[in-house]
JSON list of C-alpha atoms in Angstrom, two decimals:
[
{"chain": "K", "resi": 11, "resn": "MET", "atom": "CA", "xyz": [43.39, 94.34, -32.39]},
{"chain": "K", "resi": 12, "resn": "ASN", "atom": "CA", "xyz": [41.53, 96.68, -34.71]},
{"chain": "K", "resi": 13, "resn": "ILE", "atom": "CA", "xyz": [42.25, 94.46, -37.71]},
{"chain": "K", "resi": 14, "resn": "ASN", "atom": "CA", "xyz": [40.87, 91.42, -35.91]},
{"chain": "K", "resi": 15, "resn": "TYR", "atom": "CA", "xyz": [37.66, 93.28, -35.05]},
{"chain": "K", "resi": 16, "resn": "LEU", "atom": "CA", "xyz": [37.32, 94.58, -38.61]},
{"chain": "K", "resi": 17, "resn": "PHE", "atom": "CA", "xyz": [37.86, 91.09, -40.00]},
{"chain": "K", "resi": 18, "resn": "LEU", "atom": "CA", "xyz": [35.29, 89.65, -37.57]},
{"chain": "K", "resi": 19, "resn": "ILE", "atom": "CA", "xyz": [32.73, 92.38, -38.42]},
{"chain": "K", "resi": 20, "resn": "LEU", "atom": "CA", "xyz": [33.33, 91.86, -42.15]},
{"chain": "K", "resi": 21, "resn": "ALA", "atom": "CA", "xyz": [32.89, 88.09, -41.83]},
{"chain": "K", "resi": 22, "resn": "PHE", "atom": "CA", "xyz": [29.72, 88.62, -39.80]},
{"chain": "K", "resi": 23, "resn": "LEU", "atom": "CA", "xyz": [28.29, 91.01, -42.42]},
{"chain": "K", "resi": 24, "resn": "ILE", "atom": "CA", "xyz": [29.05, 88.54, -45.23]},
{"chain": "K", "resi": 25, "resn": "LEU", "atom": "CA", "xyz": [27.33, 85.80, -43.25]},
{"chain": "K", "resi": 26, "resn": "LEU", "atom": "CA", "xyz": [24.29, 88.06, -42.70]},
{"chain": "K", "resi": 27, "resn": "LEU", "atom": "CA", "xyz": [24.09, 88.88, -46.41]},
{"chain": "K", "resi": 28, "resn": "PHE", "atom": "CA", "xyz": [24.26, 85.20, -47.32]},
{"chain": "K", "resi": 29, "resn": "ILE", "atom": "CA", "xyz": [21.57, 84.26, -44.80]},
{"chain": "K", "resi": 30, "resn": "ASN", "atom": "CA", "xyz": [19.38, 87.19, -45.89]},
{"chain": "K", "resi": 31, "resn": "LYS", "atom": "CA", "xyz": [19.64, 86.25, -49.57]},
{"chain": "K", "resi": 32, "resn": "PHE", "atom": "CA", "xyz": [18.96, 82.56, -48.84]},
{"chain": "K", "resi": 33, "resn": "PHE", "atom": "CA", "xyz": [15.91, 83.22, -46.64]},
{"chain": "K", "resi": 34, "resn": "ASN", "atom": "CA", "xyz": [14.42, 85.92, -48.90]},
{"chain": "K", "resi": 35, "resn": "LYS", "atom": "CA", "xyz": [14.51, 83.52, -51.85]},
{"chain": "K", "resi": 36, "resn": "ASN", "atom": "CA", "xyz": [12.83, 80.81, -49.82]},
{"chain": "K", "resi": 37, "resn": "ILE", "atom": "CA", "xyz": [10.24, 83.22, -48.42]},
{"chain": "K", "resi": 38, "resn": "LYS", "atom": "CA", "xyz": [9.38, 84.42, -51.94]},
{"chain": "K", "resi": 39, "resn": "ASP", "atom": "CA", "xyz": [9.03, 80.81, -53.11]},
{"chain": "K", "resi": 40, "resn": "ILE", "atom": "CA", "xyz": [6.74, 80.02, -50.19]},
{"chain": "K", "resi": 41, "resn": "ILE", "atom": "CA", "xyz": [4.60, 83.10, -50.90]},
{"chain": "K", "resi": 42, "resn": "ASP", "atom": "CA", "xyz": [4.40, 82.24, -54.62]},
{"chain": "K", "resi": 43, "resn": "LEU", "atom": "CA", "xyz": [3.40, 78.67, -53.78]},
{"chain": "K", "resi": 44, "resn": "TYR", "atom": "CA", "xyz": [0.72, 79.94, -51.38]},
{"chain": "K", "resi": 45, "resn": "LYS", "atom": "CA", "xyz": [-0.66, 82.33, -54.03]},
{"chain": "K", "resi": 46, "resn": "THR", "atom": "CA", "xyz": [-0.74, 79.58, -56.65]},
{"chain": "K", "resi": 47, "resn": "LYS", "atom": "CA", "xyz": [-2.54, 77.26, -54.25]},
{"chain": "K", "resi": 48, "resn": "HIS", "atom": "CA", "xyz": [-5.00, 80.05, -53.39]},
{"chain": "K", "resi": 49, "resn": "TYR", "atom": "CA", "xyz": [-5.86, 80.65, -57.05]},
{"chain": "K", "resi": 50, "resn": "ILE", "atom": "CA", "xyz": [-6.23, 76.93, -57.76]},
{"chain": "K", "resi": 51, "resn": "ASN", "atom": "CA", "xyz": [-8.48, 76.40, -54.74]},
{"chain": "K", "resi": 52, "resn": "ASN", "atom": "CA", "xyz": [-10.60, 79.44, -55.60]},
{"chain": "K", "resi": 53, "resn": "PHE", "atom": "CA", "xyz": [-10.63, 78.96, -59.39]},
{"chain": "K", "resi": 54, "resn": "GLU", "atom": "CA", "xyz": [-14.40, 78.53, -59.54]},
{"chain": "K", "resi": 55, "resn": "GLN", "atom": "CA", "xyz": [-15.06, 81.74, -57.59]},
{"chain": "K", "resi": 56, "resn": "TYR", "atom": "CA", "xyz": [-12.83, 83.79, -59.89]},
{"chain": "K", "resi": 57, "resn": "VAL", "atom": "CA", "xyz": [-14.53, 82.38, -62.98]},
{"chain": "K", "resi": 58, "resn": "ILE", "atom": "CA", "xyz": [-17.98, 83.06, -61.50]},
{"chain": "K", "resi": 59, "resn": "ILE", "atom": "CA", "xyz": [-17.04, 86.67, -60.72]},
{"chain": "K", "resi": 60, "resn": "LEU", "atom": "CA", "xyz": [-15.70, 87.30, -64.21]},
{"chain": "K", "resi": 61, "resn": "ASP", "atom": "CA", "xyz": [-18.68, 85.53, -65.79]},
{"chain": "K", "resi": 62, "resn": "TYR", "atom": "CA", "xyz": [-21.11, 87.64, -63.76]},
{"chain": "K", "resi": 63, "resn": "PHE", "atom": "CA", "xyz": [-19.63, 90.92, -65.01]},
{"chain": "K", "resi": 64, "resn": "MET", "atom": "CA", "xyz": [-19.28, 89.69, -68.60]},
{"chain": "K", "resi": 65, "resn": "ASN", "atom": "CA", "xyz": [-22.95, 88.62, -68.57]},
{"chain": "K", "resi": 66, "resn": "LYS", "atom": "CA", "xyz": [-23.91, 91.98, -67.10]},
{"chain": "K", "resi": 67, "resn": "ALA", "atom": "CA", "xyz": [-22.00, 93.92, -69.79]},
{"chain": "K", "resi": 68, "resn": "TYR", "atom": "CA", "xyz": [-23.12, 91.89, -72.80]},
{"chain": "K", "resi": 69, "resn": "PRO", "atom": "CA", "xyz": [-26.78, 93.04, -72.99]},
{"chain": "K", "resi": 70, "resn": "ILE", "atom": "CA", "xyz": [-25.70, 96.66, -72.57]},
{"chain": "K", "resi": 71, "resn": "ILE", "atom": "CA", "xyz": [-23.36, 96.49, -75.57]},
{"chain": "K", "resi": 72, "resn": "TYR", "atom": "CA", "xyz": [-25.64, 94.17, -77.53]},
{"chain": "K", "resi": 73, "resn": "ASN", "atom": "CA", "xyz": [-28.77, 96.29, -77.21]},
{"chain": "K", "resi": 74, "resn": "ASP", "atom": "CA", "xyz": [-26.92, 99.51, -77.90]},
{"chain": "K", "resi": 75, "resn": "ARG", "atom": "CA", "xyz": [-24.59, 98.50, -80.73]},
{"chain": "K", "resi": 76, "resn": "ILE", "atom": "CA", "xyz": [-25.43, 95.08, -82.21]},
{"chain": "K", "resi": 77, "resn": "LEU", "atom": "CA", "xyz": [-29.19, 94.58, -82.01]},
{"chain": "K", "resi": 78, "resn": "VAL", "atom": "CA", "xyz": [-29.83, 96.63, -85.17]},
{"chain": "K", "resi": 79, "resn": "TYR", "atom": "CA", "xyz": [-27.58, 94.33, -87.21]},
{"chain": "K", "resi": 80, "resn": "SER", "atom": "CA", "xyz": [-29.13, 91.22, -85.66]},
{"chain": "K", "resi": 81, "resn": "LEU", "atom": "CA", "xyz": [-32.71, 92.30, -86.42]},
{"chain": "K", "resi": 82, "resn": "GLU", "atom": "CA", "xyz": [-31.74, 92.84, -90.05]},
{"chain": "K", "resi": 83, "resn": "GLY", "atom": "CA", "xyz": [-30.03, 89.44, -90.16]},
{"chain": "K", "resi": 84, "resn": "MET", "atom": "CA", "xyz": [-26.72, 91.08, -90.98]},
{"chain": "K", "resi": 85, "resn": "LYS", "atom": "CA", "xyz": [-23.28, 90.35, -89.67]},
{"chain": "K", "resi": 86, "resn": "ILE", "atom": "CA", "xyz": [-21.70, 93.34, -88.00]},
{"chain": "K", "resi": 87, "resn": "PRO", "atom": "CA", "xyz": [-19.00, 94.92, -90.26]},
{"chain": "K", "resi": 88, "resn": "ASP", "atom": "CA", "xyz": [-15.41, 94.10, -89.24]},
{"chain": "K", "resi": 89, "resn": "LYS", "atom": "CA", "xyz": [-14.43, 97.71, -88.47]},
{"chain": "K", "resi": 90, "resn": "GLU", "atom": "CA", "xyz": [-17.49, 98.19, -86.32]},
{"chain": "K", "resi": 91, "resn": "PHE", "atom": "CA", "xyz": [-16.94, 94.80, -84.66]},
{"chain": "K", "resi": 92, "resn": "ILE", "atom": "CA", "xyz": [-13.44, 95.78, -83.54]},
{"chain": "K", "resi": 93, "resn": "ILE", "atom": "CA", "xyz": [-14.75, 98.98, -81.97]},
{"chain": "K", "resi": 94, "resn": "VAL", "atom": "CA", "xyz": [-17.68, 97.21, -80.30]},
{"chain": "K", "resi": 95, "resn": "ALA", "atom": "CA", "xyz": [-15.42, 94.44, -78.95]},
{"chain": "K", "resi": 96, "resn": "LYS", "atom": "CA", "xyz": [-13.06, 97.02, -77.42]},
{"chain": "K", "resi": 97, "resn": "ASP", "atom": "CA", "xyz": [-16.01, 98.85, -75.90]},
{"chain": "K", "resi": 98, "resn": "TYR", "atom": "CA", "xyz": [-17.26, 95.56, -74.44]},
{"chain": "K", "resi": 99, "resn": "VAL", "atom": "CA", "xyz": [-13.88, 94.77, -72.88]},
{"chain": "K", "resi": 100, "resn": "ASN", "atom": "CA", "xyz": [-13.63, 98.29, -71.43]},
{"chain": "K", "resi": 101, "resn": "LEU", "atom": "CA", "xyz": [-17.15, 98.06, -70.03]},
{"chain": "K", "resi": 102, "resn": "VAL", "atom": "CA", "xyz": [-16.38, 94.73, -68.34]},
{"chain": "K", "resi": 103, "resn": "LEU", "atom": "CA", "xyz": [-13.18, 96.18, -66.84]},
{"chain": "K", "resi": 104, "resn": "ASN", "atom": "CA", "xyz": [-15.07, 99.26, -65.59]},
{"chain": "K", "resi": 105, "resn": "LEU", "atom": "CA", "xyz": [-17.78, 97.10, -64.04]},
{"chain": "K", "resi": 106, "resn": "LEU", "atom": "CA", "xyz": [-15.11, 94.99, -62.32]},
{"chain": "K", "resi": 107, "resn": "GLY", "atom": "CA", "xyz": [-13.49, 98.00, -60.69]},
{"chain": "K", "resi": 108, "resn": "SER", "atom": "CA", "xyz": [-9.81, 98.44, -59.99]},
{"chain": "K", "resi": 109, "resn": "ASN", "atom": "CA", "xyz": [-9.49, 95.90, -57.15]},
{"chain": "K", "resi": 110, "resn": "LEU", "atom": "CA", "xyz": [-11.19, 93.00, -58.96]},
{"chain": "K", "resi": 111, "resn": "LYS", "atom": "CA", "xyz": [-9.36, 93.91, -62.17]},
{"chain": "K", "resi": 112, "resn": "LYS", "atom": "CA", "xyz": [-6.00, 93.70, -60.38]},
{"chain": "K", "resi": 113, "resn": "GLU", "atom": "CA", "xyz": [-6.97, 90.41, -58.76]},
{"chain": "K", "resi": 114, "resn": "LEU", "atom": "CA", "xyz": [-8.09, 88.90, -62.08]},
{"chain": "K", "resi": 115, "resn": "ILE", "atom": "CA", "xyz": [-4.90, 90.07, -63.79]},
{"chain": "K", "resi": 116, "resn": "ILE", "atom": "CA", "xyz": [-2.94, 88.18, -61.15]},
{"chain": "K", "resi": 117, "resn": "PHE", "atom": "CA", "xyz": [-5.28, 85.20, -61.51]},
{"chain": "K", "resi": 118, "resn": "PHE", "atom": "CA", "xyz": [-4.80, 85.04, -65.30]},
{"chain": "K", "resi": 119, "resn": "GLY", "atom": "CA", "xyz": [-1.08, 85.80, -65.11]},
{"chain": "K", "resi": 120, "resn": "ASN", "atom": "CA", "xyz": [-1.14, 89.10, -67.01]},
{"chain": "K", "resi": 121, "resn": "GLU", "atom": "CA", "xyz": [-3.52, 91.69, -68.39]},
{"chain": "K", "resi": 122, "resn": "GLU", "atom": "CA", "xyz": [-3.22, 90.43, -71.96]},
{"chain": "K", "resi": 123, "resn": "THR", "atom": "CA", "xyz": [-4.59, 87.01, -71.00]},
{"chain": "K", "resi": 124, "resn": "LEU", "atom": "CA", "xyz": [-7.48, 88.55, -69.07]},
{"chain": "K", "resi": 125, "resn": "LEU", "atom": "CA", "xyz": [-8.38, 90.74, -72.06]},
{"chain": "K", "resi": 126, "resn": "PHE", "atom": "CA", "xyz": [-8.12, 87.73, -74.38]},
{"chain": "K", "resi": 127, "resn": "ASN", "atom": "CA", "xyz": [-10.55, 85.72, -72.25]},
{"chain": "K", "resi": 128, "resn": "ILE", "atom": "CA", "xyz": [-13.06, 88.59, -72.12]},
{"chain": "K", "resi": 129, "resn": "SER", "atom": "CA", "xyz": [-12.80, 89.05, -75.90]},
{"chain": "K", "resi": 130, "resn": "GLU", "atom": "CA", "xyz": [-13.28, 85.33, -76.52]},
{"chain": "K", "resi": 131, "resn": "TYR", "atom": "CA", "xyz": [-16.40, 85.32, -74.38]},
{"chain": "K", "resi": 132, "resn": "PHE", "atom": "CA", "xyz": [-17.78, 88.24, -76.41]},
{"chain": "K", "resi": 133, "resn": "ASN", "atom": "CA", "xyz": [-16.93, 86.53, -79.72]},
{"chain": "K", "resi": 134, "resn": "ASN", "atom": "CA", "xyz": [-18.62, 83.28, -78.66]},
{"chain": "K", "resi": 135, "resn": "ARG", "atom": "CA", "xyz": [-21.76, 85.05, -77.48]},
{"chain": "K", "resi": 136, "resn": "LEU", "atom": "CA", "xyz": [-21.94, 87.01, -80.71]},
{"chain": "K", "resi": 137, "resn": "GLU", "atom": "CA", "xyz": [-21.45, 83.89, -82.85]},
{"chain": "K", "resi": 138, "resn": "ASN", "atom": "CA", "xyz": [-24.42, 82.27, -81.10]},
{"chain": "K", "resi": 139, "resn": "ASP", "atom": "CA", "xyz": [-26.68, 85.29, -81.62]},
{"chain": "K", "resi": 140, "resn": "GLN", "atom": "CA", "xyz": [-30.15, 83.73, -81.76]},
{"chain": "K", "resi": 141, "resn": "ILE", "atom": "CA", "xyz": [-31.89, 86.92, -82.90]},
{"chain": "K", "resi": 142, "resn": "ARG", "atom": "CA", "xyz": [-29.63, 87.17, -85.94]},
{"chain": "K", "resi": 143, "resn": "LYS", "atom": "CA", "xyz": [-30.11, 83.47, -86.72]},
{"chain": "K", "resi": 144, "resn": "SER", "atom": "CA", "xyz": [-33.91, 83.69, -86.52]},
{"chain": "K", "resi": 145, "resn": "SER", "atom": "CA", "xyz": [-33.91, 86.91, -88.60]},
{"chain": "K", "resi": 146, "resn": "MET", "atom": "CA", "xyz": [-31.83, 85.19, -91.26]},
{"chain": "K", "resi": 147, "resn": "ASP", "atom": "CA", "xyz": [-34.21, 82.20, -91.22]},
{"chain": "K", "resi": 148, "resn": "ASN", "atom": "CA", "xyz": [-37.19, 84.56, -91.61]},
{"chain": "K", "resi": 149, "resn": "ILE", "atom": "CA", "xyz": [-35.51, 86.32, -94.56]},
{"chain": "K", "resi": 150, "resn": "ILE", "atom": "CA", "xyz": [-34.69, 83.00, -96.23]},
{"chain": "K", "resi": 151, "resn": "ASN", "atom": "CA", "xyz": [-38.21, 81.62, -95.64]},
{"chain": "K", "resi": 152, "resn": "SER", "atom": "CA", "xyz": [-39.91, 84.79, -96.88]},
{"chain": "K", "resi": 153, "resn": "ASP", "atom": "CA", "xyz": [-37.96, 84.55, -100.17]},
{"chain": "K", "resi": 154, "resn": "ASN", "atom": "CA", "xyz": [-39.43, 81.10, -100.79]}
]
């Protein structure tokens, strides 16, 4: 009798393990699908939030670290640019705060992609620096 009970308990435990593994996998898939759908449906809000903080950080870094170069019509030196770009990214992340940073990391898939997008925004804004362009035009026109 004891062997029959042990065999029955063992079979029941194996069945429970199988069911648990099957349902946990399906539950994780359902949660992942829900998260993906959430991020797709709210894509615009995430982009607006990130854009807001990047726009807020840009003038701070620009006025403090880049404006001098722009007024002189110079391109910022590469070594200085790397430092300024890192400072910009760190400022954006600090302005976001830990909760929004975590949420945006999940939204972008990983931290590296989030940092890449922030850096690209900074690069594009710097390439379209109107003060530098007008300073260069003034220098060129004054030489003529």
